[in-house]
JSON list of C-alpha atoms in Angstrom, two decimals:
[
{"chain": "L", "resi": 299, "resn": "UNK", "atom": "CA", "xyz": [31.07, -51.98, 128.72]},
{"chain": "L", "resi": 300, "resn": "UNK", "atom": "CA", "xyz": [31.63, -50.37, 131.96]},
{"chain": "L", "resi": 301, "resn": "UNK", "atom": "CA", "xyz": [29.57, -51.76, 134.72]},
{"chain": "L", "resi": 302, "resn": "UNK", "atom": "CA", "xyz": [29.02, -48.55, 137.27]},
{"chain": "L", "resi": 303, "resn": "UNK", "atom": "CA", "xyz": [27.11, -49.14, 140.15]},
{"chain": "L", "resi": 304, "resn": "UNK", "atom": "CA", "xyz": [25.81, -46.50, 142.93]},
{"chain": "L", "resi": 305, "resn": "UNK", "atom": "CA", "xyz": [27.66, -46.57, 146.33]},
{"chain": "L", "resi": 306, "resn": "UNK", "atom": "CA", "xyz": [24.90, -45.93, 149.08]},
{"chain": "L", "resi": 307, "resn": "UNK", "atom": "CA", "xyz": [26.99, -43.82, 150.67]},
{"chain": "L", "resi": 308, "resn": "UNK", "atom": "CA", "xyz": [27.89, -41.71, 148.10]},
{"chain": "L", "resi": 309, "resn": "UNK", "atom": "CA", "xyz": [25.88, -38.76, 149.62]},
{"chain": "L", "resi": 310, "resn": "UNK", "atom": "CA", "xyz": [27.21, -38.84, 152.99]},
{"chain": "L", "resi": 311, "resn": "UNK", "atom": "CA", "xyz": [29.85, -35.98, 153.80]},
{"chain": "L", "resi": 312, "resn": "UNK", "atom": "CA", "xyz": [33.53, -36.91, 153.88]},
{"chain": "L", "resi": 313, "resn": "UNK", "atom": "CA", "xyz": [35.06, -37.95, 157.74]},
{"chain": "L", "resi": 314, "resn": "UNK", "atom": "CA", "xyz": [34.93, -34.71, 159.95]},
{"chain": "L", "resi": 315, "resn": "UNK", "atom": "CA", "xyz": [32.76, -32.32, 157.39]},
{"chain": "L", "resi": 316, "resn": "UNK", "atom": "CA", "xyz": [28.89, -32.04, 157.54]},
{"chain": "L", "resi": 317, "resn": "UNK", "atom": "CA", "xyz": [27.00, -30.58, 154.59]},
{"chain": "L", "resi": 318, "resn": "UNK", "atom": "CA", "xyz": [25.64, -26.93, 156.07]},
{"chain": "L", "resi": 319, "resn": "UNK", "atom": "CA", "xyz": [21.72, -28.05, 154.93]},
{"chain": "L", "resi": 320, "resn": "UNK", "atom": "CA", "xyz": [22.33, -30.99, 157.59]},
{"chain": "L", "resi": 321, "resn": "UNK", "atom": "CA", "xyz": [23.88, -28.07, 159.84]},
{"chain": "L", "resi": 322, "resn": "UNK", "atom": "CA", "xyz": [21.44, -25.62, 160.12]},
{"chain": "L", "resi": 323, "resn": "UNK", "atom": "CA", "xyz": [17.79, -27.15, 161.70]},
{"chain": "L", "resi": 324, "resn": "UNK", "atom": "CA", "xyz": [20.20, -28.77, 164.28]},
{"chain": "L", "resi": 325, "resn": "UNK", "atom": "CA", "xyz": [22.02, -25.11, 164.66]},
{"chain": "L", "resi": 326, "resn": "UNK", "atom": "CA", "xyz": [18.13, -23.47, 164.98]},
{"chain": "L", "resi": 327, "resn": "UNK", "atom": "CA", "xyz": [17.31, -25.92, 167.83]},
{"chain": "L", "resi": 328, "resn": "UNK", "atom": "CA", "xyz": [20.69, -25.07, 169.92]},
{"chain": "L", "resi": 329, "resn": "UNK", "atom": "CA", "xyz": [20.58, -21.65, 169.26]},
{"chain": "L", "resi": 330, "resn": "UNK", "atom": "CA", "xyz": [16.79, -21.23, 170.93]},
{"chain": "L", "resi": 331, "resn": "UNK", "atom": "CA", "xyz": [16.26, -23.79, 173.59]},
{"chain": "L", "resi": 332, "resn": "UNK", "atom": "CA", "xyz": [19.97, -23.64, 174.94]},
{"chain": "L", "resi": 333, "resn": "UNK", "atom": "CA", "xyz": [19.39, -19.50, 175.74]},
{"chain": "L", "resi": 334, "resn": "UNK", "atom": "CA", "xyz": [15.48, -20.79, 177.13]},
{"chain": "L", "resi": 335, "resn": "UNK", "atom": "CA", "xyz": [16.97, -23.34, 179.00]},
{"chain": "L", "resi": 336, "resn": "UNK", "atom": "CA", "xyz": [19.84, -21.35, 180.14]},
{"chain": "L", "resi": 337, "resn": "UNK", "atom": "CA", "xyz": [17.60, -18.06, 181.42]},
{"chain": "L", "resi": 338, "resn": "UNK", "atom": "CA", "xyz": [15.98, -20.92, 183.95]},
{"chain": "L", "resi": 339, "resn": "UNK", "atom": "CA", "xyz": [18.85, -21.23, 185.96]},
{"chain": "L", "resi": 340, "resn": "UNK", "atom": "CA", "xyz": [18.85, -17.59, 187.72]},
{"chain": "L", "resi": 341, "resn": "UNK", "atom": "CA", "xyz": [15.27, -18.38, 188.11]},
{"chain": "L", "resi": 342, "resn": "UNK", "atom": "CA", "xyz": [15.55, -21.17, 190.31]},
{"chain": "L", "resi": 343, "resn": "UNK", "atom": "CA", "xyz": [18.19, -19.47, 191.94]},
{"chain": "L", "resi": 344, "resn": "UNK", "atom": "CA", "xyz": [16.59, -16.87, 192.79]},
{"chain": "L", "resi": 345, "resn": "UNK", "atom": "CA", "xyz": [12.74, -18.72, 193.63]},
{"chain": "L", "resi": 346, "resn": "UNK", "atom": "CA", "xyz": [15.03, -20.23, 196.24]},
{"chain": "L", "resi": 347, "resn": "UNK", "atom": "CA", "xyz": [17.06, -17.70, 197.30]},
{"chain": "L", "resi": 348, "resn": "UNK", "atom": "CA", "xyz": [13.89, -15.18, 197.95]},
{"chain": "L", "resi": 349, "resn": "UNK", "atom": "CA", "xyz": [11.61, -18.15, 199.04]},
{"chain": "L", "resi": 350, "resn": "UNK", "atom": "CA", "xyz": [11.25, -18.27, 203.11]},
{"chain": "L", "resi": 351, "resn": "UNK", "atom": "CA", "xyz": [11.13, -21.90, 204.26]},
{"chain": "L", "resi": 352, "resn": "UNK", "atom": "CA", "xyz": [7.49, -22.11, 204.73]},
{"chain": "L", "resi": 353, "resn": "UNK", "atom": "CA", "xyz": [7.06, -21.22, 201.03]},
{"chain": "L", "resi": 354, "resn": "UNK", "atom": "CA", "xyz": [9.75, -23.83, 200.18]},
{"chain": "L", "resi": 355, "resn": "UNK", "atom": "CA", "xyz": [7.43, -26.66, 201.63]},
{"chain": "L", "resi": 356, "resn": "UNK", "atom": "CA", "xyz": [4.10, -25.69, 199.45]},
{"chain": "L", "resi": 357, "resn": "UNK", "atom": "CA", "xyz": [3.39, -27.66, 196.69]},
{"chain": "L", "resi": 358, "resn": "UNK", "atom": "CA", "xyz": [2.73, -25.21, 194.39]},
{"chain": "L", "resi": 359, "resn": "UNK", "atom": "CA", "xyz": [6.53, -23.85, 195.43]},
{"chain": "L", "resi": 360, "resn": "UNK", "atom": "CA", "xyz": [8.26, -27.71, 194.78]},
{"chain": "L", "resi": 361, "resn": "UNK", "atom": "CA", "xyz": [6.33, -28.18, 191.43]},
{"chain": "L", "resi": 362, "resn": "UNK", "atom": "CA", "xyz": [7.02, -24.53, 190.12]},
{"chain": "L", "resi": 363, "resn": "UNK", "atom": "CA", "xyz": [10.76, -25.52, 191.11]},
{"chain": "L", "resi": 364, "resn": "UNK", "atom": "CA", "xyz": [10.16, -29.36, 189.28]},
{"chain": "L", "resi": 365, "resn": "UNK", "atom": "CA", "xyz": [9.00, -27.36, 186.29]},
{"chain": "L", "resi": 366, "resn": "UNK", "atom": "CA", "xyz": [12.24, -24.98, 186.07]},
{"chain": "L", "resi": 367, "resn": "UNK", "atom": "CA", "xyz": [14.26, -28.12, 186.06]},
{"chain": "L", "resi": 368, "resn": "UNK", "atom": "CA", "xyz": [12.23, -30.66, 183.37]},
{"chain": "L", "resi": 369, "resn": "UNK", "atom": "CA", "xyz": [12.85, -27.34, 181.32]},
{"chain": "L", "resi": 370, "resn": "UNK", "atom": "CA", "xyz": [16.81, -27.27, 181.70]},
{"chain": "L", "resi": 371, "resn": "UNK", "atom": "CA", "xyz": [17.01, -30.60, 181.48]},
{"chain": "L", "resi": 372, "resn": "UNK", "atom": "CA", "xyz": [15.07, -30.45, 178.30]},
{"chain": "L", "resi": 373, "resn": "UNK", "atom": "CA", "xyz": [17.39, -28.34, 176.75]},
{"chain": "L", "resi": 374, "resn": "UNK", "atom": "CA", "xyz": [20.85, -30.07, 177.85]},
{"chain": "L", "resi": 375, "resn": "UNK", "atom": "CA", "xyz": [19.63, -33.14, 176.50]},
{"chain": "L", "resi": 376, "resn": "UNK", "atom": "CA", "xyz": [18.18, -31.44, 173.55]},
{"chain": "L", "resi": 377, "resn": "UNK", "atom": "CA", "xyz": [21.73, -29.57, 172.98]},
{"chain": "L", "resi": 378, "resn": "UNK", "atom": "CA", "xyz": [23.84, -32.94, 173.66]},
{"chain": "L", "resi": 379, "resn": "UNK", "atom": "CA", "xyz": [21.39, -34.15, 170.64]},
{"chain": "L", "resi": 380, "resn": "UNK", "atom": "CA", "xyz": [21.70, -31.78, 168.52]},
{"chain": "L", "resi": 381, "resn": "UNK", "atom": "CA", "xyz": [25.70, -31.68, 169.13]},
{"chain": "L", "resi": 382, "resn": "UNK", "atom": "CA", "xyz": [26.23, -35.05, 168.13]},
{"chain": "L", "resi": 383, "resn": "UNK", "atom": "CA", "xyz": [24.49, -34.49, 164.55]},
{"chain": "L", "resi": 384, "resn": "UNK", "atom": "CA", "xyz": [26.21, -31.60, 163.68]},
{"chain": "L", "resi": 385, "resn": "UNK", "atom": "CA", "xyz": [29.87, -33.49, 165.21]},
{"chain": "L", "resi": 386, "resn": "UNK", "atom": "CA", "xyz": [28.87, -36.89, 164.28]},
{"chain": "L", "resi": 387, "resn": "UNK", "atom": "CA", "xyz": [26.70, -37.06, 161.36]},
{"chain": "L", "resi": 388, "resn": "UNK", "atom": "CA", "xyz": [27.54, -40.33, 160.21]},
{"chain": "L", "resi": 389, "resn": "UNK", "atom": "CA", "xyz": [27.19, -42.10, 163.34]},
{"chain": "L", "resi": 390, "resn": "UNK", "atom": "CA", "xyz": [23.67, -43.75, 164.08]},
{"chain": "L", "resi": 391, "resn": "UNK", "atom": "CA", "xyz": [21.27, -41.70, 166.53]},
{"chain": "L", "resi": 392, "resn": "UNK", "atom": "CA", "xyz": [20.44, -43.08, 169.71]},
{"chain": "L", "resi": 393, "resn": "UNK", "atom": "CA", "xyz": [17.12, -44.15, 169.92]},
{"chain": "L", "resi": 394, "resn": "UNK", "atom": "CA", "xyz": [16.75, -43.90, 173.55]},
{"chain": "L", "resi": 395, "resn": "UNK", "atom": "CA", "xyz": [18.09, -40.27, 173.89]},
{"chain": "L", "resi": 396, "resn": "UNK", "atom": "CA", "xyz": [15.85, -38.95, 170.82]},
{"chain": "L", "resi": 397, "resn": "UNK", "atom": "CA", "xyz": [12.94, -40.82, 172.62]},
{"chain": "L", "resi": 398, "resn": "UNK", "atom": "CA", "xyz": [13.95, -38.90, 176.15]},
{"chain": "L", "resi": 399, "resn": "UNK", "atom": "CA", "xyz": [14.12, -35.40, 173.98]},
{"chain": "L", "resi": 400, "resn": "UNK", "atom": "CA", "xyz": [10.94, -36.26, 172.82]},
{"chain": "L", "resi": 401, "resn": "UNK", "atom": "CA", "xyz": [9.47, -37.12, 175.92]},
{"chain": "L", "resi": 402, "resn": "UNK", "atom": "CA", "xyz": [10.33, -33.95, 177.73]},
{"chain": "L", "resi": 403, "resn": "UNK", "atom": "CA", "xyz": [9.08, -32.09, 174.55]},
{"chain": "L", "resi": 404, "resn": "UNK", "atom": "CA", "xyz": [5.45, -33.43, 175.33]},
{"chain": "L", "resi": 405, "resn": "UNK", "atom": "CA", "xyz": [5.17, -33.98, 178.73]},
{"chain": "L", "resi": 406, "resn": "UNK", "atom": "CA", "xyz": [6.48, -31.41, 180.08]},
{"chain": "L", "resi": 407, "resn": "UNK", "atom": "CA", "xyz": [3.57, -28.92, 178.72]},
{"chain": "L", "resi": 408, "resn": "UNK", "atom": "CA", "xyz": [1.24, -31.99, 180.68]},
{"chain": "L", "resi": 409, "resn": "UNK", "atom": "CA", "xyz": [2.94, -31.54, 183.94]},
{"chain": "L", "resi": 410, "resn": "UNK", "atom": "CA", "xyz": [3.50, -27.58, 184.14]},
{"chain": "L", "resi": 411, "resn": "UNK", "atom": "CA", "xyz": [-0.38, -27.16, 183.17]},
{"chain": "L", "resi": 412, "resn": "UNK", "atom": "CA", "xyz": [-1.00, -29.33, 185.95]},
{"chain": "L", "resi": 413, "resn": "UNK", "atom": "CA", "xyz": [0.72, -26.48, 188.14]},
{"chain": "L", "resi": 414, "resn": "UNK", "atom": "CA", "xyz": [-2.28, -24.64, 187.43]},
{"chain": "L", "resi": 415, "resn": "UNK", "atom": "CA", "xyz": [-4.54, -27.31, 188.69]},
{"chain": "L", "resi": 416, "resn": "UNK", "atom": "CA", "xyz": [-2.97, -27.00, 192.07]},
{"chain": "L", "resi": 417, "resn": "UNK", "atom": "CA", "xyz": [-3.11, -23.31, 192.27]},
{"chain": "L", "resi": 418, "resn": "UNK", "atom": "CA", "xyz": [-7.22, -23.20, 191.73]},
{"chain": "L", "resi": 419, "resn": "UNK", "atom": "CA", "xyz": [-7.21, -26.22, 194.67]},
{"chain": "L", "resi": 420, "resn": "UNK", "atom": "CA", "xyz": [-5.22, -23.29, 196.79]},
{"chain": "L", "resi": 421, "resn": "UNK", "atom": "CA", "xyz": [-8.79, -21.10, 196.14]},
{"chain": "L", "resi": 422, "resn": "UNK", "atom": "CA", "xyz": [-11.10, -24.05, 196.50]},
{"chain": "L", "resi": 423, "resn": "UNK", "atom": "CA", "xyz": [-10.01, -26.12, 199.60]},
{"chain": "L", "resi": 424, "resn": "UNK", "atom": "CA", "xyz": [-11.29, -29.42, 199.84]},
{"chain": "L", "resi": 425, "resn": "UNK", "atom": "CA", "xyz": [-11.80, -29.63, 203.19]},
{"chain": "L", "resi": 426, "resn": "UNK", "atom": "CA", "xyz": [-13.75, -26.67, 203.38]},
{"chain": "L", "resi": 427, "resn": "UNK", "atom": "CA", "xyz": [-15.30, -26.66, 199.59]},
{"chain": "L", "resi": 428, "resn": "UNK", "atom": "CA", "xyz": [-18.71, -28.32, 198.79]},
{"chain": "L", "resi": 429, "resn": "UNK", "atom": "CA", "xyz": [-18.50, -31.79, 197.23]},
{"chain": "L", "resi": 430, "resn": "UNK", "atom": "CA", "xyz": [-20.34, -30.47, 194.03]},
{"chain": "L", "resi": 431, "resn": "UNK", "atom": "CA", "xyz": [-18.82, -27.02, 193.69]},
{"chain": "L", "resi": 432, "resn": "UNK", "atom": "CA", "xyz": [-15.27, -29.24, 194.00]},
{"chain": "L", "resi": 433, "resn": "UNK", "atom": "CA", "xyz": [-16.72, -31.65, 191.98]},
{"chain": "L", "resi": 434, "resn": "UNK", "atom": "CA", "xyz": [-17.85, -29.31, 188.97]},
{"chain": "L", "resi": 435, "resn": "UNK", "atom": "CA", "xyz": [-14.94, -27.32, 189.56]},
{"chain": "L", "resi": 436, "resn": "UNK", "atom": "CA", "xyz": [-12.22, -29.98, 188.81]},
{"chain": "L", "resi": 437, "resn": "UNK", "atom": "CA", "xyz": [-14.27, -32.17, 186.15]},
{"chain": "L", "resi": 438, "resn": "UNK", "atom": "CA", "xyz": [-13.38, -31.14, 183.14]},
{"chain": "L", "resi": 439, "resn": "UNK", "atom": "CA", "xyz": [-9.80, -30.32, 184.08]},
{"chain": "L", "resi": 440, "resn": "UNK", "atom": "CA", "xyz": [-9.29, -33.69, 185.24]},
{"chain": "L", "resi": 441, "resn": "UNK", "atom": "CA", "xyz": [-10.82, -35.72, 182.89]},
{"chain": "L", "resi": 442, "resn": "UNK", "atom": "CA", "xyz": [-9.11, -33.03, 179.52]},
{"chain": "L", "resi": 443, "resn": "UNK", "atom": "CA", "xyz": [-5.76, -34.29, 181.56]},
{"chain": "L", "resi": 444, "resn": "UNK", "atom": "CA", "xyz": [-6.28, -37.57, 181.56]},
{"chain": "L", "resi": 445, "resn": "UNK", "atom": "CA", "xyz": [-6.69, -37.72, 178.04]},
{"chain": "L", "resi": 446, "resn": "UNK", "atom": "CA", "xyz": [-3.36, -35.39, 177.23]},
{"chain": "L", "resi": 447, "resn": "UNK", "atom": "CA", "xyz": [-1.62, -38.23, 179.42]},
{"chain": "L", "resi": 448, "resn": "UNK", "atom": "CA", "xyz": [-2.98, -40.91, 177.18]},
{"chain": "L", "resi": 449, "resn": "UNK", "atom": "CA", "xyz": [-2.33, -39.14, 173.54]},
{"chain": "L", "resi": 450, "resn": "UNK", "atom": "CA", "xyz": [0.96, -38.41, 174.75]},
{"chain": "L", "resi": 451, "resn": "UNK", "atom": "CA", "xyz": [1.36, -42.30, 176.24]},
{"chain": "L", "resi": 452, "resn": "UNK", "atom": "CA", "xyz": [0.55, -43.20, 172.88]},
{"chain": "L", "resi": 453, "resn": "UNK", "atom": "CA", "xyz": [2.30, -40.82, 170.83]},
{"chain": "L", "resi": 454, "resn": "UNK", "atom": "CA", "xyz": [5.82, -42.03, 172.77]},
{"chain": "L", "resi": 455, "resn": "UNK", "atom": "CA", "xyz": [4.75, -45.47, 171.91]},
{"chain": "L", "resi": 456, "resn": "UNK", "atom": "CA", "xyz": [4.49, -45.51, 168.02]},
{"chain": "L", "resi": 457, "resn": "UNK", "atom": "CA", "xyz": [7.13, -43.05, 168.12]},
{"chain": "L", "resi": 458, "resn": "UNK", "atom": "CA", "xyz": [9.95, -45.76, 169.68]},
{"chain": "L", "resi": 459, "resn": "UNK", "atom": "CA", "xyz": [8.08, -48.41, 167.59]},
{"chain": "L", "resi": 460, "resn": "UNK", "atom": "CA", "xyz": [8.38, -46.80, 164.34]},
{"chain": "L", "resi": 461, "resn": "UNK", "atom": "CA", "xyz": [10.13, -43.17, 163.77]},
{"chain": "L", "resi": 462, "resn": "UNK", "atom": "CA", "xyz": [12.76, -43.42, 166.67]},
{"chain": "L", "resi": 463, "resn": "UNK", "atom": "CA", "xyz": [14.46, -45.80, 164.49]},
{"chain": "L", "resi": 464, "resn": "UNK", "atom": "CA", "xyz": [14.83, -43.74, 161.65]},
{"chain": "L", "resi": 465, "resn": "UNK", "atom": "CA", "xyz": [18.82, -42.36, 161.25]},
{"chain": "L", "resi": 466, "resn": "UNK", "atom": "CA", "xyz": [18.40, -38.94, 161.52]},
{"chain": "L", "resi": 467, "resn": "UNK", "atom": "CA", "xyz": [16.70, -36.40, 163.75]},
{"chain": "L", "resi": 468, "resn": "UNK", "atom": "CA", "xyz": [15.14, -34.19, 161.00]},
{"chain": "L", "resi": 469, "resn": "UNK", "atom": "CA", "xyz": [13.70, -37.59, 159.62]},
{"chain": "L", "resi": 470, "resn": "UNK", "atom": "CA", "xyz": [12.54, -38.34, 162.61]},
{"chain": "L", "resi": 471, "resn": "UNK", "atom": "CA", "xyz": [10.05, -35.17, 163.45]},
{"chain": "L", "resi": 472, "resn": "UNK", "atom": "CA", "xyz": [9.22, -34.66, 160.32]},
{"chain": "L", "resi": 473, "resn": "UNK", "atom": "CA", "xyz": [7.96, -38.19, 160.16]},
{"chain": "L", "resi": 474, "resn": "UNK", "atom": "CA", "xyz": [5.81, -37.55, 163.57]},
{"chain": "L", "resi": 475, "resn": "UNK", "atom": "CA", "xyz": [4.70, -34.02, 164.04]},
{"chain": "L", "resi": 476, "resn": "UNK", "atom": "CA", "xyz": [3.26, -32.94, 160.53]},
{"chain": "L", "resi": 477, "resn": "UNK", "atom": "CA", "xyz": [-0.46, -33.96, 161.11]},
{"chain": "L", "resi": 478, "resn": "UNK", "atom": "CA", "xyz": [0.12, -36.74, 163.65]},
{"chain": "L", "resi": 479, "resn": "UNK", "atom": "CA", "xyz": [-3.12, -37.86, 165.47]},
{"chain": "L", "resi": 480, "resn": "UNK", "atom": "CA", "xyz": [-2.10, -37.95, 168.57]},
{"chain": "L", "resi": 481, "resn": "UNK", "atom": "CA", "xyz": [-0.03, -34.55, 168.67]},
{"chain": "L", "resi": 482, "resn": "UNK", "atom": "CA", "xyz": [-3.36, -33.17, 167.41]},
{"chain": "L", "resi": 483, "resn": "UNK", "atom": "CA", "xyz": [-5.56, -34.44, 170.17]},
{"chain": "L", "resi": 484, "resn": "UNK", "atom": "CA", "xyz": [-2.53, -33.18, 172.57]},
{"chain": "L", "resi": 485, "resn": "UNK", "atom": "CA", "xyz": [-2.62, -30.00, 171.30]},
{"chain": "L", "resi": 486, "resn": "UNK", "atom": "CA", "xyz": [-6.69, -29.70, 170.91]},
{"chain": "L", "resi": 487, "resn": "UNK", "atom": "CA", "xyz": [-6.91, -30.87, 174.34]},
{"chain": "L", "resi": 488, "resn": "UNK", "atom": "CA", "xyz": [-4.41, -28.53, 175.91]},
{"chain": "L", "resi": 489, "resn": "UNK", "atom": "CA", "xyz": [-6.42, -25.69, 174.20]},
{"chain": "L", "resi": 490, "resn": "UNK", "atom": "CA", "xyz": [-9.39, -26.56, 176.44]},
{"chain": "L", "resi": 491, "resn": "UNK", "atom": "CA", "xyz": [-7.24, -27.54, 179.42]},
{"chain": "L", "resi": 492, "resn": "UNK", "atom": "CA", "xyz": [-5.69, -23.70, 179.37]},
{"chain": "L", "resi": 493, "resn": "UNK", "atom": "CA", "xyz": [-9.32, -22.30, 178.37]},
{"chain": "L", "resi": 494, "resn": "UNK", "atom": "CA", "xyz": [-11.23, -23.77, 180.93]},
{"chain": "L", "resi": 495, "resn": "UNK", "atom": "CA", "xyz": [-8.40, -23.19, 183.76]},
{"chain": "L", "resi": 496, "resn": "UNK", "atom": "CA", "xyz": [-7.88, -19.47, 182.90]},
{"chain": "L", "resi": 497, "resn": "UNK", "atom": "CA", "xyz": [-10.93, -18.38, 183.40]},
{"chain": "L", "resi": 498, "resn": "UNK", "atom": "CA", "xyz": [-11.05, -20.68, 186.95]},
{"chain": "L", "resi": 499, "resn": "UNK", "atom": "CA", "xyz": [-8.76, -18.56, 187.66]},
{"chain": "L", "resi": 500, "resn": "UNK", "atom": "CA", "xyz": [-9.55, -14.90, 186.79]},
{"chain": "L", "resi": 501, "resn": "UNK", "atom": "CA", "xyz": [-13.14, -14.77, 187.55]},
{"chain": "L", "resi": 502, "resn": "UNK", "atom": "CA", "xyz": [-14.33, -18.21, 189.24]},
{"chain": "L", "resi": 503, "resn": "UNK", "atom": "CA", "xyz": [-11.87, -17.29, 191.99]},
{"chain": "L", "resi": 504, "resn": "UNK", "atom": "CA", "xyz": [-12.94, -13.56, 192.91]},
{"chain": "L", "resi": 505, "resn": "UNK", "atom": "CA", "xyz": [-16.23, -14.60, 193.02]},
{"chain": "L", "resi": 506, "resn": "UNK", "atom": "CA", "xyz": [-15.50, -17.12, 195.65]}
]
């Protein structure tokens, strides 16, 4: 009687091949945030390059610069990822650059949205805007923030906890984004951050 017994790593590809299913959601990520985070670069170039000096100091100015940047950087890192499971797919991910992909996934919609935050303080001064027209103004906006920072606080935690273990990158979002709590209240949240600050914006503004 033959005794057979299953070799755990019977399903991995053979040294220097990678099975084209394990190729292609890795190839999808490359192909569209490499180009995104490419086109960024003449951007900044040319903010700075057409910018006087007295525009370069504003803070709108730095941050819109900032914001070009946590997008490129997103992408490198996102690419060097991505590489490495296409190259590599038998080594072990690293935890700590899936959690920094990860991170600059969510927070960087938190910080560019604040961007627009600044821009309405640029039509409501507060050295020369009522307490309670300031106050009413930047309320909601504030406080809708404040909770994106915490869901997305939270969100990084039980992701390093739990998922960023897990060996591969597909397992890894698909274990955290499909109907995740906290990417839910992110998302629901930024809905009524861009809602609210639109509008601020387009009509609040004139009026003033």
């Amino acid at each position: 009687m033959s005794n057979s017994t299953v070799n755990p790593l019977s399903d991995l590809p053979p040294p220097g091949l990678n099975y084209i299913a394990a190729i292609h959601p890795s190839l999808n990520f490359i192909l569209v945030l490499t180009p995104l985070g490419a086109a960024l670069v003449p951007l900044v170039i040319t903010l700075l390059f057409l910018s006087t000096p007295e525009v370069r100091k504003r803070p709108v100015f730095i941050l819109n610069i900032l914001a070009c940047c946590s997008g490129i950087c997103e992408a490198a890192l996102n690419a060097v990822l991505e590489t490495k499971q296409i190259l590599y797919p038998l080594e072990p991910v690293s935890e700590t650059l899936l959690t920094a992909v990860i991170a600059f996934a969510i927070v960087s919609p938190v910080f560019i949205d604040s961007i627009l935050l600044f821009r309405v303080l640029a039509f409501y001064p507060p050295h020369r805007t009522p307490k309670r027209i300031l106050f009413a103004v930047l309320l909601l906006p504030a406080v809708v923030k404040c909770g994106r920072f915490v869901a997305v606080v939270l969100y990084l935690n039980s992701f390093t906890r739990g998922s960023g273990q897990l060996p591969s990158v597909l397992l890894a979002a698909e274990s955290t984004w499909p109907r995740n709590p906290y990417i839910m209240t992110e998302w629901s949240l930024q809905m009524v951050d861009n809602t609210y600050v639109s509008p601020c914006l387009n009509v609040f503004v004139p009026l003033s």
